Short mmCIF file of C-alpha atoms and ligand atoms in Angstrom, two decimals:
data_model
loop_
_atom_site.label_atom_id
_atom_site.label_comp_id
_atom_site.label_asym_id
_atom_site.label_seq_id
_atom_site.Cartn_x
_atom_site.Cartn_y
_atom_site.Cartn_z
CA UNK A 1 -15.57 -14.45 -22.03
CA UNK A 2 -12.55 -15.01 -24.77
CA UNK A 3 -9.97 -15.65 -22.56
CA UNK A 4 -9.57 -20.11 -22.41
CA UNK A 5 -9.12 -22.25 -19.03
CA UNK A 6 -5.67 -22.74 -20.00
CA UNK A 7 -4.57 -19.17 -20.30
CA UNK A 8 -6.38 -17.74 -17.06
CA UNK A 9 -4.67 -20.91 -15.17
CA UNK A 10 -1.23 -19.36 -16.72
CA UNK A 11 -2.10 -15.97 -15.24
CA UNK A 12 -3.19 -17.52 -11.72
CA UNK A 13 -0.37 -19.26 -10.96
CA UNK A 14 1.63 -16.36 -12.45
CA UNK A 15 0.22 -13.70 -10.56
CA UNK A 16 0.37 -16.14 -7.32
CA UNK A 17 3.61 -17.23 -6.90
CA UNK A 18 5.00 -13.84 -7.62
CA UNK A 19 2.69 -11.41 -5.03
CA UNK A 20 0.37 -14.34 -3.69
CA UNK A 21 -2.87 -12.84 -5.05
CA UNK A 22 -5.74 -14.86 -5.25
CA UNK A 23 -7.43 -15.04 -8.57
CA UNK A 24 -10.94 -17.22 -7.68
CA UNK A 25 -12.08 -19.06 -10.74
CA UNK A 26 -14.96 -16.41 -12.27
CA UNK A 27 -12.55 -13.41 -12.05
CA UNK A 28 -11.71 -14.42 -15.72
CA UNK A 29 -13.75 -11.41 -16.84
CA UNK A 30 -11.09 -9.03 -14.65
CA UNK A 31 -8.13 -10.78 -16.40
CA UNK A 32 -9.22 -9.97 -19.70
CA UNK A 33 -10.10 -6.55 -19.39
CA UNK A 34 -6.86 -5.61 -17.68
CA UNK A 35 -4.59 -7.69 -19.60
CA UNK A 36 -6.45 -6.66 -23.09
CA UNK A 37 -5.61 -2.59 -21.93
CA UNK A 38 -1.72 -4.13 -21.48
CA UNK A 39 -1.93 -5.79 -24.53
CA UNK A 40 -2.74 -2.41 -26.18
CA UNK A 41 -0.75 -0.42 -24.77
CA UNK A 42 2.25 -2.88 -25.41
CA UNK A 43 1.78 -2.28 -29.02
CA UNK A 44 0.09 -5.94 -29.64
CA UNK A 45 -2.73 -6.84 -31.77
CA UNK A 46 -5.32 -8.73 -29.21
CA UNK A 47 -4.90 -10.16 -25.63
CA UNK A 48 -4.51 -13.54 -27.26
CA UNK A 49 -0.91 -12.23 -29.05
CA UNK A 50 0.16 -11.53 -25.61
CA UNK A 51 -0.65 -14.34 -23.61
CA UNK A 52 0.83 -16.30 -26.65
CA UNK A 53 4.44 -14.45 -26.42
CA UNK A 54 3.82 -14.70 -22.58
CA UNK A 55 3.22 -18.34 -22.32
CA UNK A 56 5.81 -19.15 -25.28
CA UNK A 57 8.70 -16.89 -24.43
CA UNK A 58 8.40 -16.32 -20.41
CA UNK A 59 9.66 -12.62 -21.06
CA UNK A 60 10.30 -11.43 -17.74
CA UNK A 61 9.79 -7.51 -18.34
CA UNK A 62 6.17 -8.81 -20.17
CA UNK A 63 5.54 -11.01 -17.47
CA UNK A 64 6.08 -8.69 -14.78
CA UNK A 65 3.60 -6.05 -16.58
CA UNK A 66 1.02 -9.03 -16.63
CA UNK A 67 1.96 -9.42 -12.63
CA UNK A 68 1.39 -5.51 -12.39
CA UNK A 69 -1.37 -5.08 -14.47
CA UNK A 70 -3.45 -7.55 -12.07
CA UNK A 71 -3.33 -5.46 -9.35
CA UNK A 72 -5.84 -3.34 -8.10
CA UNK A 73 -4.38 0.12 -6.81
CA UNK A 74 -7.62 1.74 -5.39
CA UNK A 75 -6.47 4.28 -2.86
CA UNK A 76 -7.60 8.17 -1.87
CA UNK A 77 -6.14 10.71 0.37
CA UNK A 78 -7.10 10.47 4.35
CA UNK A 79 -8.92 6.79 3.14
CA UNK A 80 -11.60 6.36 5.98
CA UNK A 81 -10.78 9.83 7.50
CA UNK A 82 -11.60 8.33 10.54
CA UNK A 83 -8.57 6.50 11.04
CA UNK A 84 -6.64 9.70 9.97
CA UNK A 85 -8.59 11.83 12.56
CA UNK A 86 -7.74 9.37 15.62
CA UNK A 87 -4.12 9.07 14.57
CA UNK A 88 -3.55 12.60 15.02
CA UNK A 89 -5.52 13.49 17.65
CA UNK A 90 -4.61 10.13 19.78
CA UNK A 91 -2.62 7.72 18.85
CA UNK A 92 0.04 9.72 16.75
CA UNK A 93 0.40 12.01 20.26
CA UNK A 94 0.88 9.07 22.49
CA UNK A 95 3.51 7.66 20.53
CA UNK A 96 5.19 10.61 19.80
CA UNK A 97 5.08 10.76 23.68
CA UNK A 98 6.81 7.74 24.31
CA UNK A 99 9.72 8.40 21.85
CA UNK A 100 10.66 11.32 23.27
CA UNK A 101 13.59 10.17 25.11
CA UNK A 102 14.74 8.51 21.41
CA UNK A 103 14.01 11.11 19.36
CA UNK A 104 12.91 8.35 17.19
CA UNK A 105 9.60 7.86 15.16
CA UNK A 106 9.59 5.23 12.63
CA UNK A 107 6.61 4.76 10.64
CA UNK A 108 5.72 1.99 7.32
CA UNK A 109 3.40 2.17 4.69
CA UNK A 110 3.67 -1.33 2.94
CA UNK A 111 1.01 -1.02 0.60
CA UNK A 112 1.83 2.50 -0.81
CA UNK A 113 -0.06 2.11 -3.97
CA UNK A 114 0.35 5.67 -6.20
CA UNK A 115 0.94 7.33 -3.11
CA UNK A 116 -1.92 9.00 -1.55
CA UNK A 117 -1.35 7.36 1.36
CA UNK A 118 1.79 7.85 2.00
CA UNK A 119 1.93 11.93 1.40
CA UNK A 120 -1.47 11.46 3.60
CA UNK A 121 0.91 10.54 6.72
CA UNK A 122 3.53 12.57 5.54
CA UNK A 123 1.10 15.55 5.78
CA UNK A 124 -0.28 14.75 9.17
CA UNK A 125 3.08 14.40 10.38
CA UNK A 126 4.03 18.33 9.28
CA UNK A 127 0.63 18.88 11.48
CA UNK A 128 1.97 17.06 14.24
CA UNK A 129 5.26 19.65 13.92
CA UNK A 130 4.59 20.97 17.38
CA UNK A 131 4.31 17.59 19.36
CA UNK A 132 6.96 16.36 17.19
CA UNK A 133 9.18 19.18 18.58
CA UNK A 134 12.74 17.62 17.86
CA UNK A 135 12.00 14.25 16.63
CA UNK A 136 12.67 13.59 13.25
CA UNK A 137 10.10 10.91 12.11
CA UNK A 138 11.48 8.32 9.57
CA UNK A 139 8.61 7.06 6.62
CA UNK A 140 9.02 4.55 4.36
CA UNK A 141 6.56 3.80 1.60
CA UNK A 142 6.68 0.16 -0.40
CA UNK A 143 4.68 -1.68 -2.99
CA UNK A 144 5.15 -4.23 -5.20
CA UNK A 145 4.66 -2.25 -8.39
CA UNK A 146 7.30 -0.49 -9.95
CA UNK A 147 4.81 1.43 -11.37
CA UNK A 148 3.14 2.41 -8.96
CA UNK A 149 6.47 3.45 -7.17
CA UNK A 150 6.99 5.53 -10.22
CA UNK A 151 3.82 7.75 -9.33
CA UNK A 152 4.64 7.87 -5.71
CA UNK A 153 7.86 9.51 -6.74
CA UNK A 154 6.44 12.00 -9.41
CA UNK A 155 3.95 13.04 -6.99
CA UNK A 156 1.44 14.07 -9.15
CA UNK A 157 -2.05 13.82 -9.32
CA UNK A 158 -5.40 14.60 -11.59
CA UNK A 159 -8.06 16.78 -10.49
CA UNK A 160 -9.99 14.20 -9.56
CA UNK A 161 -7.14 12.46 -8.00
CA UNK A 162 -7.18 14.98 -5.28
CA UNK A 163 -11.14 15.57 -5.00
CA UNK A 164 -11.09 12.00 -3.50
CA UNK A 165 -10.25 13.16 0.35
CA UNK A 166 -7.60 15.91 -0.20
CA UNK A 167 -8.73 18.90 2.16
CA UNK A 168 -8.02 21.99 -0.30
CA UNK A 169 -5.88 23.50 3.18
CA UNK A 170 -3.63 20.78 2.71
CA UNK A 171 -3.98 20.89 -1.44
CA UNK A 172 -2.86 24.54 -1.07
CA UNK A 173 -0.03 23.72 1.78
CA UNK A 174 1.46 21.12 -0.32
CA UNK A 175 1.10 21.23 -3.75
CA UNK A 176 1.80 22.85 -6.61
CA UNK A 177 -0.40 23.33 -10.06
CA UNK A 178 1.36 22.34 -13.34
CA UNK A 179 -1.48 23.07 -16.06
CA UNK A 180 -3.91 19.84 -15.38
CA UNK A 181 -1.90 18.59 -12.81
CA UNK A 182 -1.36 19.02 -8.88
CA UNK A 183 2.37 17.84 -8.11
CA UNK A 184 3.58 17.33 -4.07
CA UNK A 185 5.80 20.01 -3.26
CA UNK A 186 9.42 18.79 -2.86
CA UNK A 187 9.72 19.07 0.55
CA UNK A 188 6.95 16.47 1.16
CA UNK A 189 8.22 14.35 -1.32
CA UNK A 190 11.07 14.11 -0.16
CA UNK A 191 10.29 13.26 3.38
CA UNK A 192 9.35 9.69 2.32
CA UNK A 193 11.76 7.00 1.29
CA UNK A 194 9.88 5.19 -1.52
CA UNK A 195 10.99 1.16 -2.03
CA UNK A 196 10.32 -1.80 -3.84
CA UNK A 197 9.02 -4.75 -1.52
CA UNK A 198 7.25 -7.90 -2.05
CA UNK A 199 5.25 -9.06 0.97
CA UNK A 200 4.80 -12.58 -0.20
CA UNK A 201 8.72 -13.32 -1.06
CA UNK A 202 9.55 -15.53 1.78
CA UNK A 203 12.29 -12.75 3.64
CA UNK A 204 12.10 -8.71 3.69
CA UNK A 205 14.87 -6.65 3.05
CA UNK A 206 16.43 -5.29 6.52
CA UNK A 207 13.97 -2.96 8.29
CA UNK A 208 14.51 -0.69 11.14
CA UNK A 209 11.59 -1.25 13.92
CA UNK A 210 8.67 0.07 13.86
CA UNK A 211 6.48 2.18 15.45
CA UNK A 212 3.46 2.21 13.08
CA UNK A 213 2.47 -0.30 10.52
CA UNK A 214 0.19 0.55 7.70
CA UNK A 215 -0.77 -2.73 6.19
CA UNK A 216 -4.42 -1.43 4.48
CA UNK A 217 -6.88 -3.18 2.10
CA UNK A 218 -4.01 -5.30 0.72
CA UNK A 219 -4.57 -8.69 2.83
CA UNK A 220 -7.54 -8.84 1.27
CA UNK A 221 -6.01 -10.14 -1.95
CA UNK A 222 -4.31 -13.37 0.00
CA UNK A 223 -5.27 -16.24 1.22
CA UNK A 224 -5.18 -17.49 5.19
CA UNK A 225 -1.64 -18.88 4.99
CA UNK A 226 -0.63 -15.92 3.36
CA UNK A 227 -2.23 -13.21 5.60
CA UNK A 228 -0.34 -15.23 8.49
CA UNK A 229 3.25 -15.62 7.26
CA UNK A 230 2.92 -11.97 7.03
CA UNK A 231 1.45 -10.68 9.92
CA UNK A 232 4.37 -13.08 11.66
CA UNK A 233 6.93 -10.87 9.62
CA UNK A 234 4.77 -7.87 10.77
CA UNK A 235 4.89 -8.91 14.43
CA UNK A 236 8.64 -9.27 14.38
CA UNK A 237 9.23 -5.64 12.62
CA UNK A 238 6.48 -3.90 15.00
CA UNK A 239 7.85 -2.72 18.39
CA UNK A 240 5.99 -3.65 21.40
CA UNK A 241 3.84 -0.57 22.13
CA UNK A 242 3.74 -0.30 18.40
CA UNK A 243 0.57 0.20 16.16
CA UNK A 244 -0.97 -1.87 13.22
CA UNK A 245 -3.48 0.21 11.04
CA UNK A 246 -5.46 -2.42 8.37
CA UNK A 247 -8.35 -1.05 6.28
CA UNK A 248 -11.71 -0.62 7.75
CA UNK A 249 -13.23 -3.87 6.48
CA UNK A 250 -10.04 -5.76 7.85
CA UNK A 251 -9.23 -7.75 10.89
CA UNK A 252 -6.66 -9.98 12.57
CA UNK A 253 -9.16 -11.93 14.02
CA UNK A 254 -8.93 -15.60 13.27
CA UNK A 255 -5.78 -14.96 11.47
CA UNK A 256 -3.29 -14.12 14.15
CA UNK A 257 -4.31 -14.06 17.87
CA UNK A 258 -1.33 -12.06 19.20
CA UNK A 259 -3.00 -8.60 17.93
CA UNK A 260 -6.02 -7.37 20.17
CA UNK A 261 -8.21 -4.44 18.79
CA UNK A 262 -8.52 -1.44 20.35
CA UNK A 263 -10.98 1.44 19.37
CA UNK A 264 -10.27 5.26 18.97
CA UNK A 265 -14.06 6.47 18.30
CA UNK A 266 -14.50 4.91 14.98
CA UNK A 267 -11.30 3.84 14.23
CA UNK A 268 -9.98 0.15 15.06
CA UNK A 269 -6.26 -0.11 15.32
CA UNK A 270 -3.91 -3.35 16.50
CA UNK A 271 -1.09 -3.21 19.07
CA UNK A 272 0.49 -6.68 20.36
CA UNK A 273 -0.91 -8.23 23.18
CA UNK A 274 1.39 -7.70 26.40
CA UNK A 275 2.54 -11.29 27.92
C1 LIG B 301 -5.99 -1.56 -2.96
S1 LIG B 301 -4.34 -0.96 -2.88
C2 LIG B 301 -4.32 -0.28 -1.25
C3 LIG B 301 -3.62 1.06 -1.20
C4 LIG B 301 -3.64 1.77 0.15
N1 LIG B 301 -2.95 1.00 1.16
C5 LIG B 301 -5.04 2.05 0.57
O1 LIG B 301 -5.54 1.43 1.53
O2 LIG B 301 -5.69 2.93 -0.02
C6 LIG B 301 -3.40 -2.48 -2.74
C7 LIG B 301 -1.92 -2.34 -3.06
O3 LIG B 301 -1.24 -3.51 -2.62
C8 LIG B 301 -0.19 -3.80 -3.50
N2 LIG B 301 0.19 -5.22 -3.41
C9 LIG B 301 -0.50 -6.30 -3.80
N3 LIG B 301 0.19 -7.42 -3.55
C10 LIG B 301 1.37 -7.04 -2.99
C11 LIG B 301 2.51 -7.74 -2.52
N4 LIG B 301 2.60 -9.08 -2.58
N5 LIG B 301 3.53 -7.01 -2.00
C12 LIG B 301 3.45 -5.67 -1.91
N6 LIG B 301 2.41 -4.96 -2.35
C13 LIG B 301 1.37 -5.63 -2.88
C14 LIG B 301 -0.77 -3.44 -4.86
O4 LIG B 301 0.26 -3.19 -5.80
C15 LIG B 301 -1.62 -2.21 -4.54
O5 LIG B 301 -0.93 -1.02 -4.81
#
């Protein structure tokens, strides 16, 4: 390892107080390889030219690159299909159900990475067109990264973007070939309002309530405090008969006793408990 104590504390603290992500001492080795591809990319000559100009200059666009580059966007289409599976065939149809009288479905994917889950829900809500009927479901994608927002827009993924979980019915349905490419079809696209949101800055920007809360394999990255000042903020977005979806290996036990667990065959989903 290159990289010196100094400059991976720089990066830490960095990369903490602007999205709260915990970089444990021995994930040096992840720095380095990230930031070196940044450095690269950015045109300079070795990583240590970049943290220099980072640590000398504070240049905000460079620093928030760093800040981006140090996130990890793994994601697939249908992610644990599982989960995917039960929300459609139970817990989508309840809800739906319920918000009849409203003709209101509001759904929020907070940790949209490049997109695939996002136009996942977007395409099980066209399946859900029949129990739908009349309601027009709302979705709203965030993420931290601008860049990654920027691929959730364009939509468009490699070949072996959309071999990871895509179901070629729903490849055909909703996409379109542009030579190497496979770009979402407009309509889908356009069914999901993409934004910018930090869940560690200390207040949201206004959201409506909601009736599902996709919150997956991004808590992971925080520490205890962390994962509870934002499950609080979850709690007061969620409405009551609402649903929280985390990723498989995640739980809100020990971090916020309010959620209890319940089970659609494999799938483990949070509602608030009633008091
Ligand atoms: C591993 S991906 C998970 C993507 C998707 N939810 C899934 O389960 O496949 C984690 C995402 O969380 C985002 N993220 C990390 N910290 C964040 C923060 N403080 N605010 C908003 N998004 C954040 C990252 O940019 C990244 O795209």
């Amino acid at each position: 390892v290159t990289i010196g104590n100094a400059e991976f504390q720089f990066v830490r603290e960095l990369v903490m107080r602007e999205t709260a992500i915990v970089l444990e001492p021995g994930r040096e080795y992840l720095v380095e390889s990230r930031l070196t591809t940044l450095a690269r990319r950015e045109g300079f000559q070795g990583l240590e030219h970049l943290l220099a100009k980072a640590r000398a200059e504070r240049d905000s666009r460079l620093l928030r690159l760093m800040v981006e580059a140090m996130t990890t966007n793994e994601t697939s289409f249908f992610r644990d299909a599982a989960y995917f599976e039960a929300m459609k065939r139970s817990v989508l149809p309840a809800l739906i159900e319920r918000r009849r009288s409203e003709q209101k479905l509001s759904i929020w994917c907070a940790a949209a990475s490049s997109g695939q889950e996002p136009y996942s829900i977007a395409m099980l809500l066209k399946e859900l067109a029949p129990a739908l009927g009349t309601i027009r479901p709302s979705l709203i994608a965030t993420d931290y990264c601008q860049s990654m927002l920027k691929r959730c827009q364009d939509g468009a993924y490699s070949q072996l973007e959309v071999n990871r979980g895509l179901p070629s019915k729903l490849l055909l349905a909703h996409f379109e070939r542009h030579g190497t490419e496979f770009r979402v079809k407009d309509e889908l696209r356009k069914s999901i309002d993409f934004r910018q949101l930090n869940l560690a800055a200390p207040g949201w920007p206004t959201l409506p309530p909601m009736d599902v809360v996709f919150l997956r394999n991004v808590l992971i990255y925080f520490n205890q405090q962390t994962k509870k000042d934002i499950l609080a903020k979850v709690k007061r977005i969620l409405r009551s008969d609402g649903v929280l979806v985390l990723g498989s290996t995640e739980t809100t036990i020990n971090v916020d006793t309010t959620f209890e667990r319940f089970e659609v065959d494999k799938a483990v989903f949070y509602r608030l408990r009633e008091t």
